[in-house]
Structures are given as structure tokens and as C-alpha cells.
MMTF fields as JSON, N, C-alpha, C and O atoms, coordinates in Angstrom:
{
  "mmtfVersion": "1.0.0",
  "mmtfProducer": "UNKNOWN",
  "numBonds": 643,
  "numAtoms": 644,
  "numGroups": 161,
  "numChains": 1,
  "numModels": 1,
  "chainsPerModel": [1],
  "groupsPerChain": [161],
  "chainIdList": ["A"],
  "bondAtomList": [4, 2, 8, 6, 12, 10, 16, 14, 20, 18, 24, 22, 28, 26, 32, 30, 36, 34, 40, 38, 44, 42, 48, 46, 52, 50, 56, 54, 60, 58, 64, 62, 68, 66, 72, 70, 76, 74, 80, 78, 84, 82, 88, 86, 92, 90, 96, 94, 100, 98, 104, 102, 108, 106, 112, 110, 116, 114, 120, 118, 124, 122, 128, 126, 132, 130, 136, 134, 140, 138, 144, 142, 148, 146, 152, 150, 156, 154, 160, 158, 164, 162, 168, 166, 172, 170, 176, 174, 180, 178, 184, 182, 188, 186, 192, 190, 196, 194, 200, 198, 204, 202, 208, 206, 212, 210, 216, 214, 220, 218, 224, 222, 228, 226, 232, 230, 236, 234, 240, 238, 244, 242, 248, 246, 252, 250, 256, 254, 260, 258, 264, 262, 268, 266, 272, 270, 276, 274, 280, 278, 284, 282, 288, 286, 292, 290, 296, 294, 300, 298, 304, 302, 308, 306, 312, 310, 316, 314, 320, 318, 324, 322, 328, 326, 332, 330, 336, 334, 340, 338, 344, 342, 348, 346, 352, 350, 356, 354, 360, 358, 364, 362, 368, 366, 372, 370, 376, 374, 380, 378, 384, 382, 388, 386, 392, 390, 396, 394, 400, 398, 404, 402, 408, 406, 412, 410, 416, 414, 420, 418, 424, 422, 428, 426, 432, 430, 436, 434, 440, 438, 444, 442, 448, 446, 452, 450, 456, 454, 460, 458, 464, 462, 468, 466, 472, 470, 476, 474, 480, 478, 484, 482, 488, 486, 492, 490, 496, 494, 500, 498, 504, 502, 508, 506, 512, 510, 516, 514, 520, 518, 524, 522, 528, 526, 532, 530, 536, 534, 540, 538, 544, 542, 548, 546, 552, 550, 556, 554, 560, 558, 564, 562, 568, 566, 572, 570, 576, 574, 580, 578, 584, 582, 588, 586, 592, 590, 596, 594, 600, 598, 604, 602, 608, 606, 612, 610, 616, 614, 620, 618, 624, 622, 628, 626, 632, 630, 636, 634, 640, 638],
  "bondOrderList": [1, 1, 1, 1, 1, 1, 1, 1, 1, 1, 1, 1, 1, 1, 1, 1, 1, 1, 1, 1, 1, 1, 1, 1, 1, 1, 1, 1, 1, 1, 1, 1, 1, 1, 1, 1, 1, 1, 1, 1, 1, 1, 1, 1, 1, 1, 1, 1, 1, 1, 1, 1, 1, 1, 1, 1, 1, 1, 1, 1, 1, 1, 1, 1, 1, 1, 1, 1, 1, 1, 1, 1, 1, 1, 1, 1, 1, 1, 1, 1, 1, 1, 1, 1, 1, 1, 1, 1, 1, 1, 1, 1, 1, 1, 1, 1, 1, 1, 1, 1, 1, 1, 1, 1, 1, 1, 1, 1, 1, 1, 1, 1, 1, 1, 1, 1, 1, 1, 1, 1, 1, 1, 1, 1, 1, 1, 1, 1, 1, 1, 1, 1, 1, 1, 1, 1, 1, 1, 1, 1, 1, 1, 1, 1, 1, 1, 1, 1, 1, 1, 1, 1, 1, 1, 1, 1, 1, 1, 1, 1],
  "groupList": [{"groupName": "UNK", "atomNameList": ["N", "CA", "C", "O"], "elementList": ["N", "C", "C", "O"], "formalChargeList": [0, 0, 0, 0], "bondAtomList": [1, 0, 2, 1, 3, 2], "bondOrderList": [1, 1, 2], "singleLetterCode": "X", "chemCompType": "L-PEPTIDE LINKING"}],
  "groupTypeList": [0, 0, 0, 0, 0, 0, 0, 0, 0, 0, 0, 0, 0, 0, 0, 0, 0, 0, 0, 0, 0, 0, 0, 0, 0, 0, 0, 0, 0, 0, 0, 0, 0, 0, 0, 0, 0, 0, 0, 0, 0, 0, 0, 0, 0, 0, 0, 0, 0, 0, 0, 0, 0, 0, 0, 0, 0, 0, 0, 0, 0, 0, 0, 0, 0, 0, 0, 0, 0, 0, 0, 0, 0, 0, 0, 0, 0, 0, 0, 0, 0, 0, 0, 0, 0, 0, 0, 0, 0, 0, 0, 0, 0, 0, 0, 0, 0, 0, 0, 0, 0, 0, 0, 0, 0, 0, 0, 0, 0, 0, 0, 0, 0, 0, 0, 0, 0, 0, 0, 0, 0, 0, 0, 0, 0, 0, 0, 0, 0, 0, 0, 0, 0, 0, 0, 0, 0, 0, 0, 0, 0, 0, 0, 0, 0, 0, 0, 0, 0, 0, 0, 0, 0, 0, 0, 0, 0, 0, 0, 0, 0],
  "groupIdList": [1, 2, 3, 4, 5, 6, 7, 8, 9, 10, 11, 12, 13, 14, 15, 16, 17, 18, 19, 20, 21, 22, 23, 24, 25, 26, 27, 28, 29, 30, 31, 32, 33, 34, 35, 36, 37, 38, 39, 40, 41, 42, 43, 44, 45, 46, 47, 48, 49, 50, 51, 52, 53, 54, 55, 56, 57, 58, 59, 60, 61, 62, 63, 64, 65, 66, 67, 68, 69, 70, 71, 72, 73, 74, 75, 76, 77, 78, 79, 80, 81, 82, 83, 84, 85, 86, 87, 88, 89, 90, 91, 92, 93, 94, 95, 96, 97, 98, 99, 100, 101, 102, 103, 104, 105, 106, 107, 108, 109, 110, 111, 112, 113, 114, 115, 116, 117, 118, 119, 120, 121, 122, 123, 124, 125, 126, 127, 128, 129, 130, 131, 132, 133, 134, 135, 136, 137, 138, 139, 140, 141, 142, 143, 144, 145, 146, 147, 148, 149, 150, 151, 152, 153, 154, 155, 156, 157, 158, 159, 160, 161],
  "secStructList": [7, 7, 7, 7, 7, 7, 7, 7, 3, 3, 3, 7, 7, 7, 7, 6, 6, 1, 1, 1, 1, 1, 3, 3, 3, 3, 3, 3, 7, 7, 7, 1, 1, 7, 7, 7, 7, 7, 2, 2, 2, 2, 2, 2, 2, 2, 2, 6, 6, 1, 7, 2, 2, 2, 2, 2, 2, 2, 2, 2, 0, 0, 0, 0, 0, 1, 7, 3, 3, 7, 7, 7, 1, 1, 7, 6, 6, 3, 3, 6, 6, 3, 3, 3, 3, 3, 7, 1, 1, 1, 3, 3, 3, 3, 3, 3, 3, 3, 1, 1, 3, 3, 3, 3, 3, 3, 3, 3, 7, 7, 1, 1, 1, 7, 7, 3, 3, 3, 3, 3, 3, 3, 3, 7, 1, 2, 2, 2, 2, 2, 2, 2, 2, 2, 2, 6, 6, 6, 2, 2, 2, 2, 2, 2, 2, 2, 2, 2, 2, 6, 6, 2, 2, 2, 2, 6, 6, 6, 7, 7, 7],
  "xCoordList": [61.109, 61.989, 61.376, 60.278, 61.936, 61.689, 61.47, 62.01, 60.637, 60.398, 61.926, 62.946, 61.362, 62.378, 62.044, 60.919, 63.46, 63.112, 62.719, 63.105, 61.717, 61.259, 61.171, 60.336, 61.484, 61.854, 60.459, 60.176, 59.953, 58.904, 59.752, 60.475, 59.629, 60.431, 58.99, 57.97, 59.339, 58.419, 58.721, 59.902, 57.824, 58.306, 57.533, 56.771, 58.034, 57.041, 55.435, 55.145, 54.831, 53.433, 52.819, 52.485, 52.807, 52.319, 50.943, 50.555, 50.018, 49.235, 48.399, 48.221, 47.658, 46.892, 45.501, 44.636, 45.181, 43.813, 43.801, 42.91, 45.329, 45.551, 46.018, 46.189, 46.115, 47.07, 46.197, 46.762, 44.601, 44.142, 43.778, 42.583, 44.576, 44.121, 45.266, 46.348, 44.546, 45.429, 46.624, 47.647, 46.476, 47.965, 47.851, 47.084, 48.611, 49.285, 50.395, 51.182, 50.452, 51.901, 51.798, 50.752, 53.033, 52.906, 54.364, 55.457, 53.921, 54.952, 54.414, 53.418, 56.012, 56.177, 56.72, 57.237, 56.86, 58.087, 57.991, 56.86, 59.089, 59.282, 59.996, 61.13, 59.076, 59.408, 60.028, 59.727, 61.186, 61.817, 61.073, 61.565, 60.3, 59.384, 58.195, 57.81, 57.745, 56.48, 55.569, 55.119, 54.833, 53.333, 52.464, 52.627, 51.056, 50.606, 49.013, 47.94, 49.477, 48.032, 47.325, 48.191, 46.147, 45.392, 46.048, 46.36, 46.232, 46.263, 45.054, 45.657, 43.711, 43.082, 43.52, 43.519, 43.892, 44.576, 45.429, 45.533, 46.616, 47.846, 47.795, 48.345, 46.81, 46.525, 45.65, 45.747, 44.612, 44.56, 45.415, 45.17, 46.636, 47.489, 48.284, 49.155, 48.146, 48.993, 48.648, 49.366, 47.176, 46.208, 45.585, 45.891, 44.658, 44.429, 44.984, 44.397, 46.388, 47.069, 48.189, 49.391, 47.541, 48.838, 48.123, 47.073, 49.481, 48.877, 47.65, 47.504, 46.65, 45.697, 45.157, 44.161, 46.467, 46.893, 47.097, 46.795, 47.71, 47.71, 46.529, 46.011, 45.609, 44.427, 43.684, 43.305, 43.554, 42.689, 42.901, 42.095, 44.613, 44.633, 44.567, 43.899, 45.168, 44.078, 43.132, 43.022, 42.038, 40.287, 39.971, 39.145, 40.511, 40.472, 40.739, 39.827, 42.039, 42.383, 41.15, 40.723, 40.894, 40.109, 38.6, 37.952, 38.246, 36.991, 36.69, 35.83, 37.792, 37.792, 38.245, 37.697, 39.166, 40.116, 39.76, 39.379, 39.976, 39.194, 37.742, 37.13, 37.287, 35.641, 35.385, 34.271, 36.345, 35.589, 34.735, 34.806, 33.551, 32.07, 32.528, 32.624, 33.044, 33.475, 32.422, 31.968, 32.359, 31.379, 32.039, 33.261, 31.086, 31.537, 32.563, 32.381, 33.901, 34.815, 34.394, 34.825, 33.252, 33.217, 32.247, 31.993, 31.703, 30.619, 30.896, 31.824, 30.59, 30.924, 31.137, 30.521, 32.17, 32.54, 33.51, 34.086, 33.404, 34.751, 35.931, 35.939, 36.692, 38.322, 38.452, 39.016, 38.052, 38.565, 37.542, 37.673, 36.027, 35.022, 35.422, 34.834, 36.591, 37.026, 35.744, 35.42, 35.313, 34.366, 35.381, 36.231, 35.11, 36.146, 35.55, 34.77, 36.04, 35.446, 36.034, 35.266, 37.355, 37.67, 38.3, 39.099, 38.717, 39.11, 39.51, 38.62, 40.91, 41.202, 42.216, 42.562, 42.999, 44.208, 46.067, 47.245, 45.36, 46.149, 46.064, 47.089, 44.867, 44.581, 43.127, 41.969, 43.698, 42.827, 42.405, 43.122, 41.051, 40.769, 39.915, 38.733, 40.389, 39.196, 39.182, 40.154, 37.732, 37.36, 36.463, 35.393, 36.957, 36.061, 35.937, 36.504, 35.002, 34.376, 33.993, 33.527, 34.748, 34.029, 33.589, 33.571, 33.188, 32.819, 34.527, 34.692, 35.221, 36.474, 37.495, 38.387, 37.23, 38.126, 37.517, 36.658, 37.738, 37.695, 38.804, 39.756, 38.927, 40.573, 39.676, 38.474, 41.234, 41.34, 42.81, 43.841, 42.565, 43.874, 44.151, 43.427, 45.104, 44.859, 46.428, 47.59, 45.951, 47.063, 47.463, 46.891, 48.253, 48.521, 49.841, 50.727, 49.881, 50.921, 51.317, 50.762, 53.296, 54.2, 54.598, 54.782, 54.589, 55.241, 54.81, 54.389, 55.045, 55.175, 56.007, 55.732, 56.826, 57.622, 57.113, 57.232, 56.446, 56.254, 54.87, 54.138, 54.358, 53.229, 53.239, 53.322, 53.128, 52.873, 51.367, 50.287, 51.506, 50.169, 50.279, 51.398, 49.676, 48.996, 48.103, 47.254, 48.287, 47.031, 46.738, 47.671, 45.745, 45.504, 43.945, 42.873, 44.138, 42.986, 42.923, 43.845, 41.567, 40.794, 40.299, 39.527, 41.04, 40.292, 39.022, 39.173, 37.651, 36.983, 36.097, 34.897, 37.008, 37.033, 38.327, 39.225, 38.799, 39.574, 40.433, 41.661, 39.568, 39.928, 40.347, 41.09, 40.273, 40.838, 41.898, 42.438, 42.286, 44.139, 44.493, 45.128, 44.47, 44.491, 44.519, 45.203, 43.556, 43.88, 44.614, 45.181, 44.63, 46.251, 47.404, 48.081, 47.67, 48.694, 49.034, 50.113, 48.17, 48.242, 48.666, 49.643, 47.601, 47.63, 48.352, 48.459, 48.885, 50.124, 51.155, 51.749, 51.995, 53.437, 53.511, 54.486, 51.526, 51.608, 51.438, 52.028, 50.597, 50.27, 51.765, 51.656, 52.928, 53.702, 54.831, 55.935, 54.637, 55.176, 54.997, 55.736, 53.246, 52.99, 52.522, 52.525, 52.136, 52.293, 52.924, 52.683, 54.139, 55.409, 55.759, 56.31, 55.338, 55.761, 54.284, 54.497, 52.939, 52.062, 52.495, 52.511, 52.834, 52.899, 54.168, 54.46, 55.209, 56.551, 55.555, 55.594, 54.734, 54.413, 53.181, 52.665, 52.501, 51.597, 52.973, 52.69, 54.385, 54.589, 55.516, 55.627, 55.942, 56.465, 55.25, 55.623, 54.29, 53.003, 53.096, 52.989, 53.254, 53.648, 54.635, 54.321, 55.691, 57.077, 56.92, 57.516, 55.914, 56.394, 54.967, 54.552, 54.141, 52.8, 53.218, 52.841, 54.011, 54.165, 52.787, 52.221, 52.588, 51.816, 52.683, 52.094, 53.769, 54.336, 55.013, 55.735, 54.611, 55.094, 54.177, 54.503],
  "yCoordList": [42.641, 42.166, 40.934, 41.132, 39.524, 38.567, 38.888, 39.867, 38.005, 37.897, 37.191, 36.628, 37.604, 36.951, 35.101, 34.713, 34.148, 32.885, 32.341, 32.834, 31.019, 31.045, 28.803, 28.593, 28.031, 26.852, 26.097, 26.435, 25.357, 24.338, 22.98, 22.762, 22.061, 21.179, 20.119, 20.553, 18.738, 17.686, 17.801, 17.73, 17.948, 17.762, 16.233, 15.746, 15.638, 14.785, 15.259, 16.071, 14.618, 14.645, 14.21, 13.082, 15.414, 15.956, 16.147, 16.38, 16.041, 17.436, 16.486, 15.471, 16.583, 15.349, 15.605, 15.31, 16.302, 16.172, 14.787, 13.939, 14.806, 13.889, 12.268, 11.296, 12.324, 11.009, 9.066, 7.972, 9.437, 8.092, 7.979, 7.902, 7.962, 8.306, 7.252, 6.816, 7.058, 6.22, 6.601, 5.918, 7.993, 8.205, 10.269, 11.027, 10.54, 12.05, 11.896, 10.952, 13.783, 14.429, 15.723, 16.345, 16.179, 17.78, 18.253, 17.692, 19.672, 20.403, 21.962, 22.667, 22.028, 23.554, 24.161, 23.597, 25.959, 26.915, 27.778, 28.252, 28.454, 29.476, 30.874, 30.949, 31.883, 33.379, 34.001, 33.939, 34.891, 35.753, 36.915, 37.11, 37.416, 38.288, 37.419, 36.338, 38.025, 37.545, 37.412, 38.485, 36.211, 36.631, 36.773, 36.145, 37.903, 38.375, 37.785, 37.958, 36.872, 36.172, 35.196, 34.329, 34.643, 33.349, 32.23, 32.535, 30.914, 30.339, 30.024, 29.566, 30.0, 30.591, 31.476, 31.098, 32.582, 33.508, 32.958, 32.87, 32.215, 31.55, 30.925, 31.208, 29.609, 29.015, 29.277, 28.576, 30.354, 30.881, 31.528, 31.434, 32.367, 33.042, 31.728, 31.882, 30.704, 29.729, 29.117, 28.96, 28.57, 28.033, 29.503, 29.733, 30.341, 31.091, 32.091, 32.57, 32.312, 33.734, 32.019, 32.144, 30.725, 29.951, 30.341, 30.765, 29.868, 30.447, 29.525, 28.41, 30.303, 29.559, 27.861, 27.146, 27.81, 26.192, 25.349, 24.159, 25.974, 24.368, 24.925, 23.867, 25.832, 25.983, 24.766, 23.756, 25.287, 23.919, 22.897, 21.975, 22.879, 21.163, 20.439, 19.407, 20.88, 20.82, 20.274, 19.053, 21.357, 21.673, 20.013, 19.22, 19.784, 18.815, 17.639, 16.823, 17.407, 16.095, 15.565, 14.447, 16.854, 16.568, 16.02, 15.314, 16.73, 16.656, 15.358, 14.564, 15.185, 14.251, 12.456, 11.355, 12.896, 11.455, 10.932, 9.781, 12.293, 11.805, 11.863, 11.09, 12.654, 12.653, 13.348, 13.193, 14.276, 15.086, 15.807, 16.424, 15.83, 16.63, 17.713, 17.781, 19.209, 20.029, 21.576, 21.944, 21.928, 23.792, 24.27, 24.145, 25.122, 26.224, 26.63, 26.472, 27.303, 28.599, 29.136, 29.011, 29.895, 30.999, 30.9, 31.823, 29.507, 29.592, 29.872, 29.138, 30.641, 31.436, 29.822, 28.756, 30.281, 29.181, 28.023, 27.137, 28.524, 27.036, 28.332, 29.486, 27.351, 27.62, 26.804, 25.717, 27.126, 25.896, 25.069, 23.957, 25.68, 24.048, 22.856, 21.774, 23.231, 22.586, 23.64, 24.827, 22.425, 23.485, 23.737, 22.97, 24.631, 25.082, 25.282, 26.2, 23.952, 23.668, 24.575, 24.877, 24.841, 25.343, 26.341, 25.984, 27.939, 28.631, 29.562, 30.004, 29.688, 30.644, 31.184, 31.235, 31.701, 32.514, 31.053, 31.251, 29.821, 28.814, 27.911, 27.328, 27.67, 26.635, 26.556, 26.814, 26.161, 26.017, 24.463, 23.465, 24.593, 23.067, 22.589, 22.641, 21.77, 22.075, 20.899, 20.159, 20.568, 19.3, 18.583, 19.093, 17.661, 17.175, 15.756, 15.091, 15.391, 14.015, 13.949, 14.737, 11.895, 11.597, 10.139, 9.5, 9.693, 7.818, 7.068, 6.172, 7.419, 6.958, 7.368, 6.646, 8.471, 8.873, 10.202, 10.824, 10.488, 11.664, 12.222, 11.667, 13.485, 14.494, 15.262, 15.505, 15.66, 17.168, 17.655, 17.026, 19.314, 19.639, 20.867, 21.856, 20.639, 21.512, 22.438, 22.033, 23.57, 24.508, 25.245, 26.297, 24.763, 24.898, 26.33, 26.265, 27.236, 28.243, 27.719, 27.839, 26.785, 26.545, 28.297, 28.365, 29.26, 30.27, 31.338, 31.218, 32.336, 33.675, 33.905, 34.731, 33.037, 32.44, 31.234, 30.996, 30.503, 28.891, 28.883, 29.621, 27.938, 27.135, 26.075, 26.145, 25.076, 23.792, 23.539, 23.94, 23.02, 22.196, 20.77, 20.285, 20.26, 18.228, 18.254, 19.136, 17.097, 16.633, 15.346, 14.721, 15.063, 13.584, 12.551, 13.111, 11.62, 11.275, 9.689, 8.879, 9.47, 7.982, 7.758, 8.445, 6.462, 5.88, 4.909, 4.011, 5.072, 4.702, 3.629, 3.394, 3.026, 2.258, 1.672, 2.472, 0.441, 0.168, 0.899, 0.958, 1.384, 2.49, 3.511, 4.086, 4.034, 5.023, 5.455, 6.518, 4.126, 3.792, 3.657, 4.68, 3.009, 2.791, 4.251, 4.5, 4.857, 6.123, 7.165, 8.02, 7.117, 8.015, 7.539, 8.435, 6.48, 6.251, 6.364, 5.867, 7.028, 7.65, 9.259, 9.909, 9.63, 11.124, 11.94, 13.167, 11.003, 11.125, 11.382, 11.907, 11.243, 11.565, 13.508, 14.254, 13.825, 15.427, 16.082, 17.103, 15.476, 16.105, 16.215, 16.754, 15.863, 15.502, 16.407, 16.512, 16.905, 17.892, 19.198, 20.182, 18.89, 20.385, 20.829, 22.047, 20.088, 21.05, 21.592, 22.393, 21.061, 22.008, 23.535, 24.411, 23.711, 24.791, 25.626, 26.828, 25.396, 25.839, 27.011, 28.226, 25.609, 26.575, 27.147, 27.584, 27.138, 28.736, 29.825, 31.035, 29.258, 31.106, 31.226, 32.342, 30.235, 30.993, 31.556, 32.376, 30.994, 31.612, 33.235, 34.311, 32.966, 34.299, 35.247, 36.145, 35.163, 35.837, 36.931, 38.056, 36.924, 37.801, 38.4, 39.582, 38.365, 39.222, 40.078, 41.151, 39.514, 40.571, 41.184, 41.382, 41.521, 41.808, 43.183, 44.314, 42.295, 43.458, 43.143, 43.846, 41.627, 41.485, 40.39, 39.718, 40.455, 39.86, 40.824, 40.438, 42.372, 43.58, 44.127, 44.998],
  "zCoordList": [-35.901, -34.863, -34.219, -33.699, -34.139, -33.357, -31.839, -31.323, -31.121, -29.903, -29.143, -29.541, -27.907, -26.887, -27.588, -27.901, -27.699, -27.601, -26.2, -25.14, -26.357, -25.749, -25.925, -26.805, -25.626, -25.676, -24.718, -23.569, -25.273, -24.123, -24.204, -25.176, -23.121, -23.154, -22.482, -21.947, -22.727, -22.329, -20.535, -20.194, -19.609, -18.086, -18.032, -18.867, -16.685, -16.132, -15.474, -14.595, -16.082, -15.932, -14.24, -13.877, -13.452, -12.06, -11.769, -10.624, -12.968, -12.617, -12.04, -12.713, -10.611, -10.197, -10.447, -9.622, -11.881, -12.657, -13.251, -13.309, -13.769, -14.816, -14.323, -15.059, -13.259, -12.552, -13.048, -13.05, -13.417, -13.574, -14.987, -15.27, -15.814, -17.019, -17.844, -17.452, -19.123, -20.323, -20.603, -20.562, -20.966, -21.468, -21.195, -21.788, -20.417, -20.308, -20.478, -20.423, -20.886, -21.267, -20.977, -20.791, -20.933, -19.984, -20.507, -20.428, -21.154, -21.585, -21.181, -21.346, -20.415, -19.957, -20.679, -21.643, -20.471, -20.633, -20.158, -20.063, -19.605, -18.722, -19.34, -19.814, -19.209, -19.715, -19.007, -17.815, -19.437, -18.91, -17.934, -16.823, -18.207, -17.317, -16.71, -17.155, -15.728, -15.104, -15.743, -16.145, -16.175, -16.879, -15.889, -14.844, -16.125, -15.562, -15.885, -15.306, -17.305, -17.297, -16.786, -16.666, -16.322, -16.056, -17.055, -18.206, -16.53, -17.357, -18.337, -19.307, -18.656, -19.394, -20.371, -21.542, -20.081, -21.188, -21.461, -22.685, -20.618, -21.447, -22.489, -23.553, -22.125, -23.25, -24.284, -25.291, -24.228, -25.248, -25.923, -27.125, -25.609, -26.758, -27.132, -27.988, -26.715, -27.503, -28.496, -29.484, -28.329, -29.513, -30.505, -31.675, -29.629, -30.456, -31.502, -32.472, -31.032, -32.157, -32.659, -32.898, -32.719, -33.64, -35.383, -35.867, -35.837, -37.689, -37.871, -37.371, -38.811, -38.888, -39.461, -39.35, -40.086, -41.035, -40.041, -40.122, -38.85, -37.478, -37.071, -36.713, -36.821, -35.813, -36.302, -35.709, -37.969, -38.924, -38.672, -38.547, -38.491, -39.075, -37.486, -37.43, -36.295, -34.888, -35.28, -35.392, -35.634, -35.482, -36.489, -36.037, -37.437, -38.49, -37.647, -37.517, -36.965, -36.356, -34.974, -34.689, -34.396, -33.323, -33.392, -32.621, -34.833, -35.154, -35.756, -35.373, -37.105, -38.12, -37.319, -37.267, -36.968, -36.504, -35.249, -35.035, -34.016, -32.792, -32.613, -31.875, -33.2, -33.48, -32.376, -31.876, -31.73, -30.281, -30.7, -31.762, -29.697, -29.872, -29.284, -28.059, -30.518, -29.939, -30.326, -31.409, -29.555, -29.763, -30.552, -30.626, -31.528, -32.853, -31.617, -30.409, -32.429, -32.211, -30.961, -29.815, -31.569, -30.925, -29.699, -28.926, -29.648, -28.156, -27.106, -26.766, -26.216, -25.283, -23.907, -23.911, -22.984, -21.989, -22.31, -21.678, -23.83, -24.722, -25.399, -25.827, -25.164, -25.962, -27.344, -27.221, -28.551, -29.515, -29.635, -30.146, -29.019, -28.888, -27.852, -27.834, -26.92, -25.764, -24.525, -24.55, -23.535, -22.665, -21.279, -20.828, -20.953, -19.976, -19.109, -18.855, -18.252, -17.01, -15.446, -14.533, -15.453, -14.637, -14.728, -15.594, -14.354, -14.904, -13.27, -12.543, -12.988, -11.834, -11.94, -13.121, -11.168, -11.433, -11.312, -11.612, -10.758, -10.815, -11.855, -12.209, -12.478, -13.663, -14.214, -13.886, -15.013, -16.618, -16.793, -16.867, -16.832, -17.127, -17.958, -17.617, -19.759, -20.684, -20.933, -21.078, -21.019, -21.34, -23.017, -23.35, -23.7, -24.919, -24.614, -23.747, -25.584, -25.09, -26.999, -27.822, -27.02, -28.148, -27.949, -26.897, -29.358, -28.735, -28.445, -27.616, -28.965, -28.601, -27.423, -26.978, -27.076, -25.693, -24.921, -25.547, -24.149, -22.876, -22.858, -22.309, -23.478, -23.042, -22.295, -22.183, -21.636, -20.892, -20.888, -20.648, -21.313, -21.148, -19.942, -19.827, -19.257, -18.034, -18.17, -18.217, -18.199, -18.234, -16.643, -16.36, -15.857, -14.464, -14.374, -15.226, -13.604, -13.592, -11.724, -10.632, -12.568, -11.919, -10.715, -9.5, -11.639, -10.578, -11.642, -12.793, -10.914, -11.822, -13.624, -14.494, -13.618, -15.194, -16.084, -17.286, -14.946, -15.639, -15.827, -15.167, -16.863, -16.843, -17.92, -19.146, -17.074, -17.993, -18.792, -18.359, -19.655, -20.38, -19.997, -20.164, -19.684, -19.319, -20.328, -20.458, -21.234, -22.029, -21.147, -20.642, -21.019, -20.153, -21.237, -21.465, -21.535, -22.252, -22.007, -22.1, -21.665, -21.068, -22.527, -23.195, -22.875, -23.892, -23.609, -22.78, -24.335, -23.741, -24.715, -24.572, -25.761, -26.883, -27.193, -26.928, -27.711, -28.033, -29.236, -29.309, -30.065, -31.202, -30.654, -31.45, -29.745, -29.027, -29.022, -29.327, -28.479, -28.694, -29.869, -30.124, -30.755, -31.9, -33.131, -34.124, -32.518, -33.404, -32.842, -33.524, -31.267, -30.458, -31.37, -31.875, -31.605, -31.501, -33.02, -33.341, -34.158, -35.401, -34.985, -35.36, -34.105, -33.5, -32.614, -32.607, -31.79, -30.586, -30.878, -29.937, -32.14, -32.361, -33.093, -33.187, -33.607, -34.226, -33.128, -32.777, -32.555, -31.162, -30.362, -29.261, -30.67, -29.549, -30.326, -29.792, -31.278, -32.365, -32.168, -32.152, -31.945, -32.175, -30.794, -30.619, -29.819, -28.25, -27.601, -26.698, -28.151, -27.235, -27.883, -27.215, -29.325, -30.05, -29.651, -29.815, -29.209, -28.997, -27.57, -27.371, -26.745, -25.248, -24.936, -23.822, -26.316, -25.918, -26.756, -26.53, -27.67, -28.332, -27.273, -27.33, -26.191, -25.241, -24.03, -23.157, -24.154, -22.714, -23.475, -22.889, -24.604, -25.328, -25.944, -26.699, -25.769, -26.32, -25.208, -25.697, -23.941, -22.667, -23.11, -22.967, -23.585, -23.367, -24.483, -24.574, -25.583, -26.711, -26.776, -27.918, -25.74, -26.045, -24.347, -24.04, -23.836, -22.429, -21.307, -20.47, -21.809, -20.838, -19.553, -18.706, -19.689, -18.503, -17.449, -16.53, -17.767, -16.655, -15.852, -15.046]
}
């Protein structure tokens, strides 16, 4: 049996982590029941339970193309080899660093239904840009389908009761 659908849509980019930066984007979605998780947990059921062929090809683009200096998997304090700088019951804040740019992606909970994702990234090389703008249109593919299976990962797991 399929899950409740569950739609992320592009919002305008609010999050004032992200406000001095090259280029952000911010995609929400909102679940029928309350989620009851941290955004931390949110965005982990969005990246972590995705099929393992986008985890790779992620783990591949970030590593290979952006060259982010990211922690094995599994190091404790990182999500993905992202280090996770801030972590409360309002937002999520993970940070990578390469010779070409500075991301952070901050997963913020709008209300008891909502939470958006912000990617925000300072290019800090001219290549920077140059290779976003190879990387920016998968990325812009595949984040929105990331954060409906983190906001439907609650409804069909019964962790939004």
C-alpha cells in the first residue's frame, strides 16, 4: 500500500541562516498529521531511507564535482559526512566546506505540518559557480522529492501521532 502523497514545492528562501550567501533555495512540504520529529530526524528520513542509487549519486556529486570535505557515513555528529552544527527541536543546521564553495543546509520546522529545507552556498572560487551551475539544475530535481519522502516518512511510519 502507498503512503499518504505528499508534494514539496520550491518556497521563497526566508531562512536568515541563509540571507548573505551566493545562491539559496528552499523547498517545503507539509504532512497531513503532526510530525513529531526534530528537524534533524526530518531530514534524516529524507536523505537517509532515499534509494540507495541517489544516496550514491549525492555522495558522488558532492564528493567528485563539488569536492566537499565530507566525514565517512557513519561519523558520529554528521548526517551524510555533512557536520551538524546545530540541532534543536526548531532547526537543523549542516555544514560542508570545499576549495570551491561553503554549503549549508538548514532544515527549519514552519509549524507542527511544515518544514522547509534552505540549501544556501558561498562560492569561494570562481569555479564554484561554474560547477553550480552544472550541479544546480539535479540538485533542483532531486531536493524537492527528498523533503516529501522526509515529510511523508511521518505519516506512514506513525511518527506524526
Amino acid at each position: 500500500m502507498a503512503g499518504p502523497r505528499v508534494r514539496a514545492s520550491r518556497t521563497p528562501v526566508t531562512e536568515p541562516l541563509a540571507m548573505e550567501c551566493d545562491y539559496a533555495d528552499a523547498f517545503g512540504a507539509a504532512a497531513t498529521d503532526p510530525d513529531l520529529r526534530t528537524p534533524e530526524e526530518w531530514i534524516r528520513a529524507g536523505f537517509e531511507q532515499a534509494p540507495e542509487i541517489v544516496r550514491r549519486v549525492i555522495r558522488l556529486a558532492q564528493v567528485h564535482v563539488l569536492r566537499l570535505r565530507l566525514a565517512p557515513l557513519d561519523a558520529p555528529g554528521h548526517l551524510l559526512g555533512w557536520r551538524v552544527v546545530t540541532s534543536t527541536p526548531a532547526v537543523a543546521r549542516l555544514e560542508a566546506r570545499s576549495p570551491l564553495l561553503d554549503g549549508a543546509l538548514v532544515a527549519r520546522r514552519v509549524d507542527a505540518h511544515a518544514t522547509v529545507l534552505t540549501t544556501a552556498l558561498r562560492f569561494t572560487r570562481p569555479a564554484g559557480r561554474l560547477t553550480w551551475l552544472l550541479v544546480g539544475p539535479v540538485h533542483r530535481a532531486i531536493a524537492p522529492r527528498l523533503v516529501a519522502r522526509a515529510a511523508r516518512s511521518a505519516q506512514t511510519t506513525g511518527l506524526g501521532r
